[in-house]
CSV table of C-alpha atoms and ligand atoms in Angstrom, one decimal:
chain,number,residue,atom,x,y,z
B,1,MET,CA,-36.6,-6.4,65.0
B,2,SER,CA,-39.5,-4.5,63.6
B,3,LEU,CA,-43.0,-5.7,64.6
B,4,GLN,CA,-46.0,-5.5,62.3
B,5,LEU,CA,-49.4,-4.9,63.8
B,6,TRP,CA,-52.6,-5.9,61.9
B,7,THR,CA,-55.8,-4.5,63.3
B,8,HIS,CA,-59.5,-3.9,62.2
B,9,ALA,CA,-59.9,-7.6,61.3
B,10,ARG,CA,-62.1,-10.6,62.1
B,11,VAL,CA,-59.8,-13.5,62.5
B,12,ALA,CA,-60.7,-17.2,62.0
B,13,THR,CA,-57.8,-18.8,63.8
B,14,LEU,CA,-59.0,-22.4,63.0
B,15,ALA,CA,-57.2,-23.4,66.2
B,16,ALA,CA,-58.2,-26.9,67.4
B,17,ASP,CA,-58.7,-25.7,71.0
B,18,ALA,CA,-60.8,-22.6,70.1
B,19,THR,CA,-64.1,-22.2,71.9
B,20,GLU,CA,-65.8,-20.2,69.2
B,21,PRO,CA,-66.7,-21.9,65.8
B,22,TYR,CA,-63.8,-21.4,63.4
B,23,GLY,CA,-61.9,-19.9,66.3
B,24,LEU,CA,-63.5,-16.6,65.3
B,25,ILE,CA,-62.3,-13.4,67.0
B,26,ASP,CA,-64.1,-10.1,66.3
B,27,GLU,CA,-62.0,-7.0,66.4
B,28,ALA,CA,-58.9,-9.0,66.4
B,29,ALA,CA,-55.2,-8.1,66.0
B,30,LEU,CA,-52.2,-10.0,64.8
B,31,VAL,CA,-48.6,-9.1,65.6
B,32,VAL,CA,-46.0,-10.4,63.2
B,33,GLU,CA,-42.3,-10.7,63.9
B,34,GLY,CA,-40.2,-11.6,60.8
B,35,GLU,CA,-41.8,-14.7,59.3
B,36,HIS,CA,-43.8,-15.7,62.4
B,37,LEU,CA,-46.8,-14.6,64.4
B,38,LEU,CA,-45.9,-13.3,67.8
B,39,TRP,CA,-49.4,-12.6,69.1
B,40,VAL,CA,-53.0,-13.2,68.0
B,41,GLY,CA,-56.1,-12.2,69.9
B,42,GLU,CA,-58.7,-9.5,70.7
B,43,ALA,CA,-57.2,-6.1,69.8
B,44,SER,CA,-58.2,-4.7,73.2
B,45,LYS,CA,-56.0,-7.3,74.9
B,46,ILE,CA,-52.7,-6.7,73.3
B,47,PRO,CA,-50.1,-6.3,76.1
B,48,ALA,CA,-49.0,-2.6,76.3
B,49,ASP,CA,-45.3,-3.4,76.0
B,50,LEU,CA,-45.9,-5.3,72.8
B,51,LEU,CA,-48.1,-2.6,71.3
B,52,GLU,CA,-45.3,-0.1,72.0
B,53,ARG,CA,-42.9,-2.1,70.0
B,54,CYS,CA,-45.1,-2.3,66.8
B,55,ASP,CA,-43.6,0.0,64.3
B,56,VAL,CA,-45.4,-1.1,61.1
B,57,LEU,CA,-49.2,-0.7,61.3
B,58,HIS,CA,-51.7,-2.3,58.9
B,59,ASP,CA,-55.4,-1.7,58.8
B,60,ALA,CA,-57.2,-4.8,57.5
B,61,GLY,CA,-60.3,-2.7,56.7
B,62,GLY,CA,-62.7,-5.1,58.4
B,63,ALA,CA,-61.5,-8.1,56.3
B,64,LEU,CA,-61.8,-11.7,57.5
B,65,ILE,CA,-58.4,-13.2,58.0
B,66,THR,CA,-57.8,-17.0,57.8
B,67,PRO,CA,-54.6,-19.0,57.8
B,68,GLY,CA,-53.0,-19.3,54.3
B,69,LEU,CA,-54.6,-22.2,52.5
B,70,ILE,CA,-52.8,-25.5,52.1
B,71,ASP,CA,-53.4,-27.7,49.1
B,72,CYS,CA,-52.0,-31.0,50.5
B,73,HIS,CA,-52.5,-33.3,47.5
B,74,THR,CA,-51.7,-32.3,44.0
B,75,HIS,CA,-50.1,-33.8,40.9
B,76,LEU,CA,-49.5,-30.2,39.6
B,77,VAL,CA,-46.4,-30.9,37.4
B,78,TYR,CA,-47.3,-32.8,34.3
B,79,GLY,CA,-47.2,-32.5,30.5
B,80,GLY,CA,-50.1,-32.2,28.1
B,81,ASP,CA,-53.7,-32.5,29.0
B,82,ARG,CA,-56.4,-35.1,28.7
B,83,ALA,CA,-59.3,-33.2,27.2
B,84,HIS,CA,-59.6,-35.9,24.5
B,85,GLU,CA,-60.3,-38.5,27.2
B,86,PHE,CA,-62.9,-36.2,28.6
B,87,GLU,CA,-64.6,-36.4,25.2
B,88,LEU,CA,-64.3,-40.3,25.2
B,89,ARG,CA,-65.8,-40.5,28.6
B,90,LEU,CA,-68.7,-38.4,27.5
B,91,GLN,CA,-69.2,-41.0,24.7
B,92,GLY,CA,-69.4,-43.7,27.4
B,93,ALA,CA,-65.9,-45.0,28.1
B,94,SER,CA,-65.0,-45.3,31.8
B,95,TYR,CA,-61.8,-44.0,33.5
B,96,GLU,CA,-60.7,-47.6,34.0
B,97,ASP,CA,-61.5,-48.6,30.4
B,98,ILE,CA,-59.3,-45.7,29.1
B,99,ALA,CA,-56.5,-46.7,31.5
B,100,LYS,CA,-56.6,-50.3,30.4
B,101,ALA,CA,-56.5,-49.2,26.7
B,102,GLY,CA,-53.2,-47.4,27.2
B,103,GLY,CA,-54.6,-44.0,27.8
B,104,GLY,CA,-55.1,-42.4,31.2
B,105,ILE,CA,-52.0,-42.0,33.4
B,106,ALA,CA,-49.9,-43.6,30.6
B,107,SER,CA,-50.8,-40.8,28.1
B,108,THR,CA,-49.7,-38.2,30.6
B,109,VAL,CA,-46.5,-40.2,31.2
B,110,ARG,CA,-45.7,-39.9,27.5
B,111,ALA,CA,-46.3,-36.2,27.5
B,112,THR,CA,-44.4,-35.6,30.7
B,113,ARG,CA,-41.4,-37.6,29.4
B,114,ALA,CA,-41.4,-35.7,26.1
B,115,ALA,CA,-41.4,-32.3,27.8
B,116,THR,CA,-38.3,-30.4,28.8
B,117,ALA,CA,-38.0,-29.2,32.4
B,118,ALA,CA,-38.5,-25.6,31.1
B,119,GLU,CA,-41.7,-26.6,29.3
B,120,LEU,CA,-43.0,-28.4,32.4
B,121,GLU,CA,-42.2,-25.5,34.6
B,122,LEU,CA,-44.0,-23.1,32.3
B,123,ALA,CA,-47.2,-25.2,32.1
B,124,SER,CA,-47.2,-26.0,35.8
B,125,ALA,CA,-46.6,-22.4,36.8
B,126,LYS,CA,-49.9,-21.3,35.4
B,127,ARG,CA,-51.7,-23.9,37.5
B,128,LEU,CA,-49.7,-22.9,40.6
B,129,GLN,CA,-50.5,-19.2,40.0
B,130,ALA,CA,-54.2,-20.0,39.9
B,131,LEU,CA,-54.0,-21.6,43.3
B,132,ILE,CA,-51.9,-18.8,44.7
B,133,ASN,CA,-54.5,-16.3,43.5
B,134,GLU,CA,-56.9,-18.0,45.8
B,135,GLY,CA,-54.8,-17.8,48.9
B,136,VAL,CA,-52.7,-21.0,48.8
B,137,THR,CA,-49.4,-20.5,50.7
B,138,THR,CA,-48.4,-24.2,51.0
B,139,ILE,CA,-48.8,-26.9,48.3
B,140,GLU,CA,-47.8,-30.5,48.0
B,141,ILE,CA,-46.7,-31.6,44.6
B,142,LYS,CA,-46.3,-35.3,43.7
B,143,SER,CA,-44.2,-36.8,41.0
B,144,GLY,CA,-45.6,-39.9,39.3
B,145,TYR,CA,-45.9,-39.0,35.6
B,146,GLY,CA,-42.2,-39.7,34.9
B,147,LEU,CA,-41.9,-43.3,36.2
B,148,ALA,CA,-38.2,-43.5,35.3
B,149,LEU,CA,-35.4,-41.9,37.3
B,150,GLU,CA,-34.5,-39.0,35.0
B,151,HIS,CA,-38.2,-38.1,34.5
B,152,GLU,CA,-39.1,-38.4,38.2
B,153,ARG,CA,-36.1,-36.2,38.9
B,154,LYS,CA,-37.2,-33.7,36.3
B,155,THR,CA,-40.7,-33.5,37.8
B,156,LEU,CA,-39.4,-33.1,41.4
B,157,SER,CA,-36.8,-30.6,40.3
B,158,VAL,CA,-39.5,-28.5,38.6
B,159,ALA,CA,-41.6,-28.7,41.7
B,160,ARG,CA,-38.6,-27.4,43.8
B,161,ALA,CA,-38.0,-24.6,41.2
B,162,LEU,CA,-41.6,-23.5,41.3
B,163,GLY,CA,-41.3,-23.2,45.1
B,164,GLY,CA,-38.2,-21.0,44.6
B,165,SER,CA,-39.9,-18.7,42.1
B,166,HIS,CA,-43.3,-18.3,43.7
B,167,ALA,CA,-44.5,-17.0,47.1
B,168,VAL,CA,-45.5,-20.5,48.2
B,169,ASP,CA,-44.0,-23.4,50.1
B,170,VAL,CA,-43.8,-26.5,48.0
B,171,ARG,CA,-43.6,-30.0,49.6
B,172,ASN,CA,-42.4,-32.7,47.3
B,173,THR,CA,-43.8,-36.2,47.3
B,174,PHE,CA,-42.3,-39.1,45.4
B,175,LEU,CA,-45.1,-41.1,43.7
B,176,GLY,CA,-43.0,-43.5,41.7
B,177,ALA,CA,-45.6,-46.1,42.4
B,178,HIS,CA,-48.3,-44.3,40.5
B,179,ALA,CA,-48.7,-46.6,37.5
B,180,VAL,CA,-46.7,-49.4,35.8
B,181,PRO,CA,-44.9,-47.7,32.8
B,182,PRO,CA,-45.3,-49.3,29.4
B,183,GLU,CA,-41.7,-50.6,29.3
B,184,TYR,CA,-42.6,-52.7,32.4
B,185,ALA,CA,-46.1,-53.9,31.1
B,186,GLY,CA,-47.0,-57.1,32.8
B,187,ARG,CA,-44.0,-56.8,35.2
B,188,ALA,CA,-45.3,-54.7,38.0
B,189,ASP,CA,-43.0,-56.3,40.6
B,190,ASP,CA,-39.9,-55.5,38.4
B,191,TYR,CA,-41.1,-51.9,38.2
B,192,VAL,CA,-41.4,-51.8,42.0
B,193,ASP,CA,-37.8,-52.9,42.1
B,194,ALA,CA,-37.0,-49.9,39.9
B,195,VAL,CA,-39.0,-47.6,42.3
B,196,LEU,CA,-36.9,-49.0,45.2
B,197,GLN,CA,-33.8,-48.0,43.3
B,198,MET,CA,-35.0,-44.5,42.4
B,199,LEU,CA,-36.1,-43.5,45.9
B,200,PRO,CA,-32.7,-43.4,47.7
B,201,VAL,CA,-31.2,-41.6,44.8
B,202,LEU,CA,-33.8,-38.9,44.6
B,203,HIS,CA,-33.9,-38.7,48.4
B,204,ALA,CA,-30.1,-38.1,48.5
B,205,GLU,CA,-30.6,-35.3,46.0
B,206,GLY,CA,-32.9,-33.6,48.4
B,207,LEU,CA,-35.9,-34.0,46.2
B,208,VAL,CA,-38.2,-36.1,48.4
B,209,ASP,CA,-40.2,-34.9,51.5
B,210,ALA,CA,-42.6,-37.8,51.5
B,211,VAL,CA,-43.5,-41.0,49.6
B,212,ASP,CA,-46.9,-41.9,48.2
B,213,GLY,CA,-48.4,-44.7,46.1
B,214,PHE,CA,-51.6,-45.6,44.2
B,215,CYS,CA,-52.9,-48.7,45.8
B,216,GLU,CA,-55.7,-50.0,43.5
B,217,ARG,CA,-56.5,-52.9,41.2
B,218,ILE,CA,-55.4,-50.7,38.2
B,219,ALA,CA,-52.2,-49.8,39.9
B,220,PHE,CA,-50.3,-51.5,42.9
B,221,SER,CA,-51.3,-54.1,45.4
B,222,THR,CA,-50.9,-53.8,49.1
B,223,ALA,CA,-48.0,-56.2,49.0
B,224,GLN,CA,-46.2,-54.1,46.4
B,225,MET,CA,-46.9,-50.9,48.3
B,226,GLU,CA,-45.6,-52.5,51.4
B,227,ARG,CA,-42.2,-52.9,49.8
B,228,VAL,CA,-42.2,-49.2,48.9
B,229,PHE,CA,-43.2,-48.2,52.4
B,230,GLN,CA,-40.4,-50.3,53.9
B,231,ALA,CA,-37.9,-48.5,51.7
B,232,ALA,CA,-39.3,-45.2,52.8
B,233,GLN,CA,-39.2,-46.2,56.4
B,234,ALA,CA,-35.5,-47.2,56.1
B,235,LEU,CA,-34.7,-43.7,54.9
B,236,GLY,CA,-36.8,-42.1,57.6
B,237,VAL,CA,-39.3,-40.6,55.1
B,238,ARG,CA,-43.0,-40.4,56.0
B,239,VAL,CA,-45.5,-42.1,53.7
B,240,LYS,CA,-49.1,-41.4,52.4
B,241,LEU,CA,-51.3,-43.5,50.2
B,242,HIS,CA,-54.0,-43.2,47.5
B,243,ALA,CA,-56.3,-45.7,49.1
B,244,GLU,CA,-59.8,-47.1,48.6
B,245,GLN,CA,-60.6,-44.7,45.7
B,246,LEU,CA,-62.2,-47.2,43.3
B,247,SER,CA,-62.4,-50.3,45.5
B,248,ASP,CA,-61.6,-51.4,49.1
B,249,SER,CA,-58.2,-53.0,48.9
B,250,GLY,CA,-57.2,-52.6,52.5
B,251,GLY,CA,-54.7,-49.9,51.7
B,252,ALA,CA,-55.7,-47.8,54.7
B,253,GLN,CA,-54.8,-50.6,57.1
B,254,LEU,CA,-51.5,-51.1,55.4
B,255,ALA,CA,-50.7,-47.3,55.5
B,256,ALA,CA,-51.7,-47.2,59.1
B,257,ARG,CA,-49.2,-49.9,60.0
B,258,TYR,CA,-46.5,-47.5,58.6
B,259,GLN,CA,-47.9,-44.5,60.5
B,260,ALA,CA,-48.9,-42.8,57.2
B,261,LEU,CA,-49.4,-39.1,57.3
B,262,SER,CA,-52.5,-39.5,55.3
B,263,CYS,CA,-54.7,-41.8,53.3
B,264,ASP,CA,-56.3,-40.1,50.4
B,265,HIS,CA,-59.6,-40.5,48.4
B,266,LEU,CA,-61.2,-43.2,50.7
B,267,GLU,CA,-64.6,-43.5,48.9
B,268,TRP,CA,-64.5,-47.3,49.7
B,269,LEU,CA,-63.0,-47.0,53.2
B,270,SER,CA,-64.2,-49.8,55.5
B,271,PRO,CA,-64.9,-49.5,59.2
B,272,ALA,CA,-61.7,-51.5,59.9
B,273,GLY,CA,-59.8,-49.1,57.7
B,274,ALA,CA,-61.2,-46.1,59.6
B,275,GLN,CA,-60.3,-47.7,62.9
B,276,ALA,CA,-56.8,-48.3,61.7
B,277,MET,CA,-56.4,-44.7,60.6
B,278,ALA,CA,-57.7,-43.4,63.9
B,279,THR,CA,-55.1,-45.5,65.7
B,280,SER,CA,-52.2,-44.4,63.6
B,281,GLY,CA,-53.3,-40.7,63.6
B,282,SER,CA,-53.4,-40.6,59.8
B,283,VAL,CA,-55.4,-37.7,58.1
B,284,ALA,CA,-58.2,-38.6,55.7
B,285,VAL,CA,-57.6,-36.4,52.6
B,286,LEU,CA,-60.9,-36.0,50.8
B,287,LEU,CA,-60.8,-35.1,47.1
B,288,PRO,CA,-64.2,-34.0,45.9
B,289,GLY,CA,-62.9,-32.8,42.6
B,290,ALA,CA,-62.0,-36.4,41.5
B,291,PHE,CA,-65.3,-37.7,42.9
B,292,TYR,CA,-67.1,-35.1,40.8
B,293,PHE,CA,-65.1,-35.4,37.7
B,294,LEU,CA,-65.2,-39.2,37.6
B,295,ARG,CA,-68.9,-39.1,38.5
B,296,GLU,CA,-68.4,-41.4,41.4
B,297,THR,CA,-71.5,-42.2,43.3
B,298,ARG,CA,-70.0,-43.6,46.5
B,299,VAL,CA,-69.3,-40.9,49.0
B,300,PRO,CA,-66.4,-41.3,51.5
B,301,PRO,CA,-67.8,-42.5,54.8
B,302,ILE,CA,-67.8,-39.1,56.5
B,303,GLU,CA,-69.8,-40.2,59.5
B,304,LEU,CA,-67.5,-43.1,60.1
B,305,LEU,CA,-64.5,-40.8,60.0
B,306,ARG,CA,-66.2,-38.4,62.4
B,307,LYS,CA,-67.1,-41.3,64.7
B,308,HIS,CA,-63.4,-42.4,64.9
B,309,GLY,CA,-62.2,-38.8,65.2
B,310,VAL,CA,-60.1,-39.1,62.1
B,311,PRO,CA,-59.0,-35.6,61.0
B,312,MET,CA,-60.3,-34.7,57.5
B,313,ALA,CA,-58.4,-32.6,55.0
B,314,VAL,CA,-59.7,-31.3,51.6
B,315,SER,CA,-57.6,-30.9,48.5
B,316,THR,CA,-57.8,-30.3,44.8
B,317,ASP,CA,-55.9,-33.5,43.6
B,318,CYS,CA,-55.0,-31.2,40.7
B,319,ASN,CA,-54.1,-33.7,37.9
B,320,PRO,CA,-55.0,-34.1,34.2
B,321,GLY,CA,-57.0,-37.3,34.5
B,322,SER,CA,-59.4,-37.3,37.4
B,323,SER,CA,-59.4,-33.7,38.7
B,324,PRO,CA,-58.2,-31.0,36.3
B,325,CYS,CA,-58.9,-28.5,39.0
B,326,THR,CA,-57.0,-25.4,40.1
B,327,SER,CA,-59.5,-24.0,42.6
B,328,LEU,CA,-59.2,-24.9,46.3
B,329,LEU,CA,-62.2,-22.6,47.0
B,330,LEU,CA,-64.3,-24.7,44.7
B,331,MET,CA,-63.2,-27.8,46.6
B,332,LEU,CA,-64.5,-26.2,49.8
B,333,ASN,CA,-67.9,-25.9,48.3
B,334,MET,CA,-67.8,-29.4,46.8
B,335,ALA,CA,-66.7,-30.9,50.1
B,336,CYS,CA,-69.8,-29.4,51.7
B,337,THR,CA,-72.2,-30.0,48.9
B,338,LEU,CA,-71.1,-33.5,47.7
B,339,PHE,CA,-69.6,-34.9,50.9
B,340,ARG,CA,-71.8,-33.0,53.5
B,341,LEU,CA,-68.9,-31.6,55.5
B,342,THR,CA,-69.8,-28.6,57.5
B,343,PRO,CA,-68.1,-25.4,56.3
B,344,GLU,CA,-66.1,-25.4,59.5
B,345,GLU,CA,-64.8,-28.9,58.8
B,346,ALA,CA,-64.1,-28.0,55.2
B,347,LEU,CA,-62.1,-24.9,56.2
B,348,ALA,CA,-60.1,-26.9,58.8
B,349,GLY,CA,-59.5,-29.3,55.9
B,350,VAL,CA,-57.6,-26.7,53.9
B,351,THR,CA,-55.7,-25.3,56.9
B,352,ARG,CA,-55.1,-27.2,60.1
B,353,HIS,CA,-55.7,-30.7,58.9
B,354,ALA,CA,-54.0,-30.1,55.5
B,355,ALA,CA,-50.9,-29.1,57.5
B,356,ALA,CA,-51.1,-32.3,59.5
B,357,ALA,CA,-51.5,-34.3,56.2
B,358,LEU,CA,-48.1,-32.9,55.3
B,359,GLY,CA,-46.5,-33.5,58.7
B,360,LEU,CA,-46.2,-29.7,59.2
B,361,THR,CA,-46.8,-28.3,62.7
B,362,ASP,CA,-45.8,-24.6,62.1
B,363,ARG,CA,-48.9,-23.6,60.0
B,364,GLY,CA,-52.5,-24.2,59.4
B,365,VAL,CA,-53.8,-22.2,62.4
B,366,LEU,CA,-53.3,-18.6,63.4
B,367,ALA,CA,-51.5,-18.6,66.8
B,368,ALA,CA,-48.4,-17.2,68.4
B,369,GLY,CA,-45.3,-19.1,67.1
B,370,GLN,CA,-46.9,-20.2,63.8
B,371,ARG,CA,-45.8,-19.0,60.4
B,372,ALA,CA,-47.2,-15.6,59.4
B,373,ASP,CA,-49.0,-17.0,56.4
B,374,PHE,CA,-52.5,-15.6,56.2
B,375,VAL,CA,-55.2,-14.3,53.8
B,376,LEU,CA,-57.5,-11.3,53.9
B,377,TRP,CA,-60.9,-12.0,52.5
B,378,ASP,CA,-63.7,-9.7,51.5
B,379,VAL,CA,-66.3,-11.7,53.4
B,380,GLN,CA,-68.1,-11.3,56.7
B,381,HIS,CA,-68.2,-14.9,57.8
B,382,PRO,CA,-66.0,-17.9,57.0
B,383,ALA,CA,-68.9,-19.9,55.8
B,384,GLN,CA,-69.1,-17.6,52.8
B,385,LEU,CA,-65.8,-19.0,51.5
B,386,CYS,CA,-67.5,-22.4,51.3
B,387,TYR,CA,-70.9,-21.2,50.1
B,388,ALA,CA,-70.0,-19.4,47.0
B,389,LEU,CA,-69.4,-21.1,43.7
B,390,GLY,CA,-66.7,-19.6,41.5
B,391,ALA,CA,-66.1,-16.5,43.6
B,392,ASN,CA,-62.7,-15.4,44.7
B,393,PRO,CA,-63.1,-12.8,47.5
B,394,ARG,CA,-59.3,-12.8,48.3
B,395,ILE,CA,-58.0,-9.3,49.0
B,396,GLN,CA,-54.4,-10.0,49.9
B,397,THR,CA,-52.1,-12.8,50.9
B,398,ILE,CA,-49.3,-12.5,53.5
B,399,PHE,CA,-46.6,-15.1,53.1
B,400,LYS,CA,-43.9,-15.5,55.7
B,401,GLY,CA,-44.9,-12.0,57.0
B,402,GLN,CA,-44.7,-10.2,53.7
B,403,PRO,CA,-47.4,-9.2,51.2
B,404,VAL,CA,-47.5,-11.4,48.1
R,501,LIG,N1,-55.5,-41.1,41.7
R,501,LIG,C1,-56.0,-40.2,41.0
R,501,LIG,O1,-57.1,-39.8,41.1
R,501,LIG,C2,-55.0,-39.6,40.1
R,501,LIG,N2,-53.9,-40.4,40.5
R,501,LIG,C3,-54.2,-41.3,41.4
R,501,LIG,O2,-53.4,-42.0,41.8
R,501,LIG,C4,-55.4,-39.7,38.7
R,501,LIG,C5,-54.2,-39.6,37.8
R,501,LIG,C6,-54.5,-39.5,36.4
R,501,LIG,O3,-55.5,-40.0,35.9
R,501,LIG,O4,-53.7,-39.0,35.6
R,502,LIG,FE1,-54.1,-38.0,43.5
């Protein structure tokens, strides 16, 4: 098989065991075989026999190379938009007020149900392309605006189709337990029964890679979420949870008992919740876009997460209500500015730890055996990716060994 050699690059491997910050290697080289990396290190140390076999040569022109970015928490496939609610909030209504008055998630459910699969795909492809333009090579997409079998199926099928038509890997998450749909108003437990019926059907159709829920006083209780987690566990599907976003409901402890891949948001995470996450190995997915857009004032307990060694990921939470955001680079800046992550933590949060939040072990760092998903950037140092606001210094993306 032909081998590709990339030279004249600075590489930030983001490897967990690296001795240099960001795993930086000056004058680095990468050897790609097919869809995977065969060798990564200092150019001067490439074994001679390997160098001899490289028949396709690329000059990175001094670019910084990072792993392909991973957006591990999005609700990218939805109908309509919520700009009108943005206006209402600027007149003083709160996110919870709007949700209680039948707006919020419910209004996006109406628009998503009304849209055809083709319409949803067209609208969502624009958002996906914006993320790809910033170097995203893996993205998680949740359902949760259909809330009925045919519409959850439509959403998850559109997500799969987007993965097929774009140079990006899509991981599907079933978020049937996102909100109680209007036809179940006042009957949340009955709706959970319906979710338990949808899950095995969608799973059998190959549409579900993970299961998520919104555990919050305006959504589902821990007892209701536990029923969904039991059903996921019975199918061997990993779980995640929107937990402690608006209040401390003990969702993190529940999720930890089910070895959740991640708990997400976490503004109200308690010490006991952080301890539970550390024990279960769950990733803390931080969503500064939602924090910013909802003008939250309570920052996730970063120091507590550090103290317990809980890995932190960073994501857009791309959704029409609380984070209409299609820039993962902007989230890098906000994670640092708003949450006080170091740039190295933030970058690990969109690479290595984001992979872990999706249960993926073959990407997120640049090392032999990993997928050849990487990005060339027109910057000198990785901190510049976090420092700039609204810049996109991407030069080129390589996805599964091939230029995008
Ligand atoms: N938490 C969020 O921030 C989004 N979903 C969730 O469970 C918001 C969804 C929306 O407002 O449409
Ligand atoms: Fe979310």
